[in-house]
């Protein structure tokens, strides 16, 4: 398994939150499942990533009380949705170019 | 040691290294406490005993030194505007006092009179309030205020 680099981790988190609001503990298995186990996340390090995204206004947190615990659910903001779409476009274009390069050199 | 005590001990170690304000620290630790409790409960549901579940949860969470360092980086990051305010404000306020409030020559003669001067208190208060409202941590505001006073004293003494 591979640890996600910081920039990629932020995009991965935004993509998970694009589907539904989640709290940190639930985001980690979703990230791992979506990458089919390829990426691994050190659990405690999701907090700096989440708080950075929150400070940048890309996600917002709301506290909820459930199962006897207070949980902070994060949701994508409009700005976060726009950023995700932009990052996705750039990543796809980058990957396509790189693949063309590799295939051309084969 | 019970699960909750062990989690609290881990979080206390992390909290010691955090350079966040009180509310940010409290909310972050609440979040992490719930996370670790969920992780322990999930491990126990898989049949592990309490101690093993706790060890597994803490190991998966990661070293508190690294997590605290990353959190501090997130909250310590200053924008360009903050950096400009932090450095320029004490200088501007010091100059304002020197030329607008103290004697035109900037001398310290009769300095006691400034204590009854309204413009003096407005400038002095602004020098404290602007950074206090702007910066997330009050100590930066205090440092800015100390710089302002140091410069004011230096301007007058050297004038």
PDB file of C-alpha atoms in Angstrom, chain B residues 2-148:
ATOM      1  CA  UNK B   2      -9.156   1.894  31.216  1.00  0.00           C
ATOM      2  CA  UNK B   3      -9.704   2.756  27.569  1.00  0.00           C
ATOM      3  CA  UNK B   4     -10.892   6.297  28.253  1.00  0.00           C
ATOM      4  CA  UNK B   5      -7.937   7.008  30.543  1.00  0.00           C
ATOM      5  CA  UNK B   6      -5.475   5.664  27.985  1.00  0.00           C
ATOM      6  CA  UNK B   7      -7.059   7.760  25.221  1.00  0.00           C
ATOM      7  CA  UNK B   8      -6.980  10.831  27.452  1.00  0.00           C
ATOM      8  CA  UNK B   9      -3.304  10.184  28.250  1.00  0.00           C
ATOM      9  CA  UNK B  10      -2.487   9.921  24.533  1.00  0.00           C
ATOM     10  CA  UNK B  11      -4.437  13.093  23.762  1.00  0.00           C
ATOM     11  CA  UNK B  12      -2.786  14.932  26.664  1.00  0.00           C
ATOM     12  CA  UNK B  13       0.603  14.149  25.111  1.00  0.00           C
ATOM     13  CA  UNK B  14      -0.639  15.497  21.808  1.00  0.00           C
ATOM     14  CA  UNK B  15      -2.243  18.568  23.402  1.00  0.00           C
ATOM     15  CA  UNK B  16       1.057  19.532  25.050  1.00  0.00           C
ATOM     16  CA  UNK B  17       2.600  19.943  21.625  1.00  0.00           C
ATOM     17  CA  UNK B  18      -0.276  21.834  20.009  1.00  0.00           C
ATOM     18  CA  UNK B  19       0.102  25.558  19.424  1.00  0.00           C
ATOM     19  CA  UNK B  20      -3.589  26.240  18.925  1.00  0.00           C
ATOM     20  CA  UNK B  21      -5.889  28.565  20.798  1.00  0.00           C
ATOM     21  CA  UNK B  22      -8.067  27.078  23.542  1.00  0.00           C
ATOM     22  CA  UNK B  23     -11.200  26.597  21.446  1.00  0.00           C
ATOM     23  CA  UNK B  24      -9.400  25.066  18.463  1.00  0.00           C
ATOM     24  CA  UNK B  25      -7.534  22.719  20.795  1.00  0.00           C
ATOM     25  CA  UNK B  26     -10.693  21.651  22.642  1.00  0.00           C
ATOM     26  CA  UNK B  27     -12.626  20.952  19.428  1.00  0.00           C
ATOM     27  CA  UNK B  28      -9.751  19.055  17.844  1.00  0.00           C
ATOM     28  CA  UNK B  29      -9.279  16.878  20.931  1.00  0.00           C
ATOM     29  CA  UNK B  30     -13.049  16.194  21.042  1.00  0.00           C
ATOM     30  CA  UNK B  31     -12.913  15.062  17.432  1.00  0.00           C
ATOM     31  CA  UNK B  32      -9.914  12.821  18.030  1.00  0.00           C
ATOM     32  CA  UNK B  33     -11.343  11.363  21.237  1.00  0.00           C
ATOM     33  CA  UNK B  34     -14.503  10.292  19.391  1.00  0.00           C
ATOM     34  CA  UNK B  35     -12.367   8.856  16.583  1.00  0.00           C
ATOM     35  CA  UNK B  36     -10.273   6.746  18.973  1.00  0.00           C
ATOM     36  CA  UNK B  37     -13.349   5.581  20.880  1.00  0.00           C
ATOM     37  CA  UNK B  38     -14.943   4.516  17.578  1.00  0.00           C
ATOM     38  CA  UNK B  39     -11.744   2.700  16.555  1.00  0.00           C
ATOM     39  CA  UNK B  40     -11.528   0.819  19.868  1.00  0.00           C
ATOM     40  CA  UNK B  41     -15.214  -0.125  19.683  1.00  0.00           C
ATOM     41  CA  UNK B  42     -14.767  -1.386  16.096  1.00  0.00           C
ATOM     42  CA  UNK B  43     -11.769  -3.519  17.089  1.00  0.00           C
ATOM     43  CA  UNK B  44     -13.684  -4.959  20.047  1.00  0.00           C
ATOM     44  CA  UNK B  45     -16.590  -5.761  17.718  1.00  0.00           C
ATOM     45  CA  UNK B  46     -14.105  -7.839  15.684  1.00  0.00           C
ATOM     46  CA  UNK B  47     -13.419  -9.878  18.825  1.00  0.00           C
ATOM     47  CA  UNK B  48     -10.248  -8.238  20.117  1.00  0.00           C
ATOM     48  CA  UNK B  49      -9.900  -7.648  23.855  1.00  0.00           C
ATOM     49  CA  UNK B  50      -9.903  -4.113  25.264  1.00  0.00           C
ATOM     50  CA  UNK B  51      -6.136  -3.758  25.622  1.00  0.00           C
ATOM     51  CA  UNK B  52      -5.346  -5.061  22.132  1.00  0.00           C
ATOM     52  CA  UNK B  53      -8.102  -2.906  20.640  1.00  0.00           C
ATOM     53  CA  UNK B  54      -6.644   0.151  22.298  1.00  0.00           C
ATOM     54  CA  UNK B  55      -3.120  -0.623  21.109  1.00  0.00           C
ATOM     55  CA  UNK B  56      -4.377  -1.176  17.572  1.00  0.00           C
ATOM     56  CA  UNK B  57      -6.381   2.067  17.572  1.00  0.00           C
ATOM     57  CA  UNK B  58      -3.461   4.156  18.851  1.00  0.00           C
ATOM     58  CA  UNK B  59      -0.981   2.547  16.453  1.00  0.00           C
ATOM     59  CA  UNK B  60      -3.272   3.203  13.476  1.00  0.00           C
ATOM     60  CA  UNK B  61      -3.811   6.789  14.614  1.00  0.00           C
ATOM     61  CA  UNK B  62      -0.091   7.533  14.487  1.00  0.00           C
ATOM     62  CA  UNK B  63       2.558   9.276  16.569  1.00  0.00           C
ATOM     63  CA  UNK B  64       1.299  12.341  18.438  1.00  0.00           C
ATOM     64  CA  UNK B  65       4.512  14.281  17.724  1.00  0.00           C
ATOM     65  CA  UNK B  66       3.970  14.113  13.956  1.00  0.00           C
ATOM     66  CA  UNK B  67       0.241  14.862  14.149  1.00  0.00           C
ATOM     67  CA  UNK B  68       0.797  17.865  16.439  1.00  0.00           C
ATOM     68  CA  UNK B  69       3.546  19.194  14.167  1.00  0.00           C
ATOM     69  CA  UNK B  70       1.269  18.959  11.118  1.00  0.00           C
ATOM     70  CA  UNK B  71      -1.607  20.626  12.984  1.00  0.00           C
ATOM     71  CA  UNK B  72       0.679  23.456  14.087  1.00  0.00           C
ATOM     72  CA  UNK B  73       1.730  23.975  10.488  1.00  0.00           C
ATOM     73  CA  UNK B  74      -1.915  24.272   9.424  1.00  0.00           C
ATOM     74  CA  UNK B  75      -2.720  26.898  12.052  1.00  0.00           C
ATOM     75  CA  UNK B  76       0.583  28.745  12.011  1.00  0.00           C
ATOM     76  CA  UNK B  77       0.402  29.492   8.307  1.00  0.00           C
ATOM     77  CA  UNK B  78       0.187  33.238   7.859  1.00  0.00           C
ATOM     78  CA  UNK B  79      -1.088  34.934   4.769  1.00  0.00           C
ATOM     79  CA  UNK B  80       0.778  37.819   3.221  1.00  0.00           C
ATOM     80  CA  UNK B  81      -1.741  40.273   4.710  1.00  0.00           C
ATOM     81  CA  UNK B  82      -1.113  38.992   8.249  1.00  0.00           C
ATOM     82  CA  UNK B  83       2.645  39.262   7.814  1.00  0.00           C
ATOM     83  CA  UNK B  84       2.331  42.845   6.530  1.00  0.00           C
ATOM     84  CA  UNK B  85       0.021  43.858   9.392  1.00  0.00           C
ATOM     85  CA  UNK B  86       2.264  42.222  11.977  1.00  0.00           C
ATOM     86  CA  UNK B  87       5.393  44.044  10.820  1.00  0.00           C
ATOM     87  CA  UNK B  88       3.954  47.330   9.575  1.00  0.00           C
ATOM     88  CA  UNK B  89       1.394  48.091  12.257  1.00  0.00           C
ATOM     89  CA  UNK B  90       3.775  48.753  15.181  1.00  0.00           C
ATOM     90  CA  UNK B  91       5.918  50.978  12.953  1.00  0.00           C
ATOM     91  CA  UNK B  92       2.965  52.973  11.606  1.00  0.00           C
ATOM     92  CA  UNK B  93       1.428  53.386  15.056  1.00  0.00           C
ATOM     93  CA  UNK B  94       4.791  54.391  16.531  1.00  0.00           C
ATOM     94  CA  UNK B  95       5.258  57.017  13.818  1.00  0.00           C
ATOM     95  CA  UNK B  96       1.706  58.277  14.366  1.00  0.00           C
ATOM     96  CA  UNK B  97       2.395  58.790  18.041  1.00  0.00           C
ATOM     97  CA  UNK B  98       5.702  60.481  17.345  1.00  0.00           C
ATOM     98  CA  UNK B  99       4.374  63.024  14.855  1.00  0.00           C
ATOM     99  CA  UNK B 100       0.751  63.464  15.824  1.00  0.00           C
ATOM    100  CA  UNK B 101       0.634  63.071  19.567  1.00  0.00           C
ATOM    101  CA  UNK B 102       4.037  63.851  21.034  1.00  0.00           C
ATOM    102  CA  UNK B 103       5.634  67.250  20.625  1.00  0.00           C
ATOM    103  CA  UNK B 104       6.215  68.118  16.917  1.00  0.00           C
ATOM    104  CA  UNK B 105       9.944  67.704  17.463  1.00  0.00           C
ATOM    105  CA  UNK B 106       9.280  64.249  18.838  1.00  0.00           C
ATOM    106  CA  UNK B 107      10.965  65.050  22.135  1.00  0.00           C
ATOM    107  CA  UNK B 108      10.044  63.360  25.371  1.00  0.00           C
ATOM    108  CA  UNK B 109       9.577  66.692  27.118  1.00  0.00           C
ATOM    109  CA  UNK B 110       6.260  66.823  28.927  1.00  0.00           C
ATOM    110  CA  UNK B 111       5.466  63.218  28.037  1.00  0.00           C
ATOM    111  CA  UNK B 112       3.162  62.934  31.079  1.00  0.00           C
ATOM    112  CA  UNK B 113       0.618  65.111  29.272  1.00  0.00           C
ATOM    113  CA  UNK B 114       0.015  62.453  26.629  1.00  0.00           C
ATOM    114  CA  UNK B 115      -1.707  60.286  29.232  1.00  0.00           C
ATOM    115  CA  UNK B 116      -4.637  62.707  29.164  1.00  0.00           C
ATOM    116  CA  UNK B 117      -4.614  62.990  25.373  1.00  0.00           C
ATOM    117  CA  UNK B 118      -7.485  61.268  23.541  1.00  0.00           C
ATOM    118  CA  UNK B 119      -5.525  60.731  20.266  1.00  0.00           C
ATOM    119  CA  UNK B 120      -2.821  58.975  22.301  1.00  0.00           C
ATOM    120  CA  UNK B 121      -5.276  56.454  23.718  1.00  0.00           C
ATOM    121  CA  UNK B 122      -6.965  55.949  20.338  1.00  0.00           C
ATOM    122  CA  UNK B 123      -3.648  55.099  18.691  1.00  0.00           C
ATOM    123  CA  UNK B 124      -2.507  52.924  21.594  1.00  0.00           C
ATOM    124  CA  UNK B 125      -5.806  51.040  21.655  1.00  0.00           C
ATOM    125  CA  UNK B 126      -5.851  50.588  17.868  1.00  0.00           C
ATOM    126  CA  UNK B 127      -2.326  49.184  18.040  1.00  0.00           C
ATOM    127  CA  UNK B 128      -3.650  46.492  20.366  1.00  0.00           C
ATOM    128  CA  UNK B 129      -7.113  45.862  18.952  1.00  0.00           C
ATOM    129  CA  UNK B 130      -6.258  45.561  15.256  1.00  0.00           C
ATOM    130  CA  UNK B 131      -3.816  42.633  15.691  1.00  0.00           C
ATOM    131  CA  UNK B 132      -5.967  41.144  18.473  1.00  0.00           C
ATOM    132  CA  UNK B 133      -8.957  40.918  16.141  1.00  0.00           C
ATOM    133  CA  UNK B 134      -6.859  39.917  13.161  1.00  0.00           C
ATOM    134  CA  UNK B 135      -4.574  37.202  14.502  1.00  0.00           C
ATOM    135  CA  UNK B 136      -5.966  33.866  15.693  1.00  0.00           C
ATOM    136  CA  UNK B 137      -3.605  33.787  18.668  1.00  0.00           C
ATOM    137  CA  UNK B 138      -3.582  36.594  21.192  1.00  0.00           C
ATOM    138  CA  UNK B 139       0.151  36.327  21.837  1.00  0.00           C
ATOM    139  CA  UNK B 140       0.884  37.636  18.335  1.00  0.00           C
ATOM    140  CA  UNK B 141      -1.236  40.681  19.145  1.00  0.00           C
ATOM    141  CA  UNK B 142       0.675  41.176  22.387  1.00  0.00           C
ATOM    142  CA  UNK B 143       4.024  40.832  20.602  1.00  0.00           C
ATOM    143  CA  UNK B 144       2.845  43.409  18.056  1.00  0.00           C
ATOM    144  CA  UNK B 145       1.799  45.721  20.902  1.00  0.00           C
ATOM    145  CA  UNK B 146       5.139  45.321  22.688  1.00  0.00           C
ATOM    146  CA  UNK B 147       6.920  46.131  19.422  1.00  0.00           C
ATOM    147  CA  UNK B 148       4.755  49.230  19.059  1.00  0.00           C
TER     148      UNK B 148
END
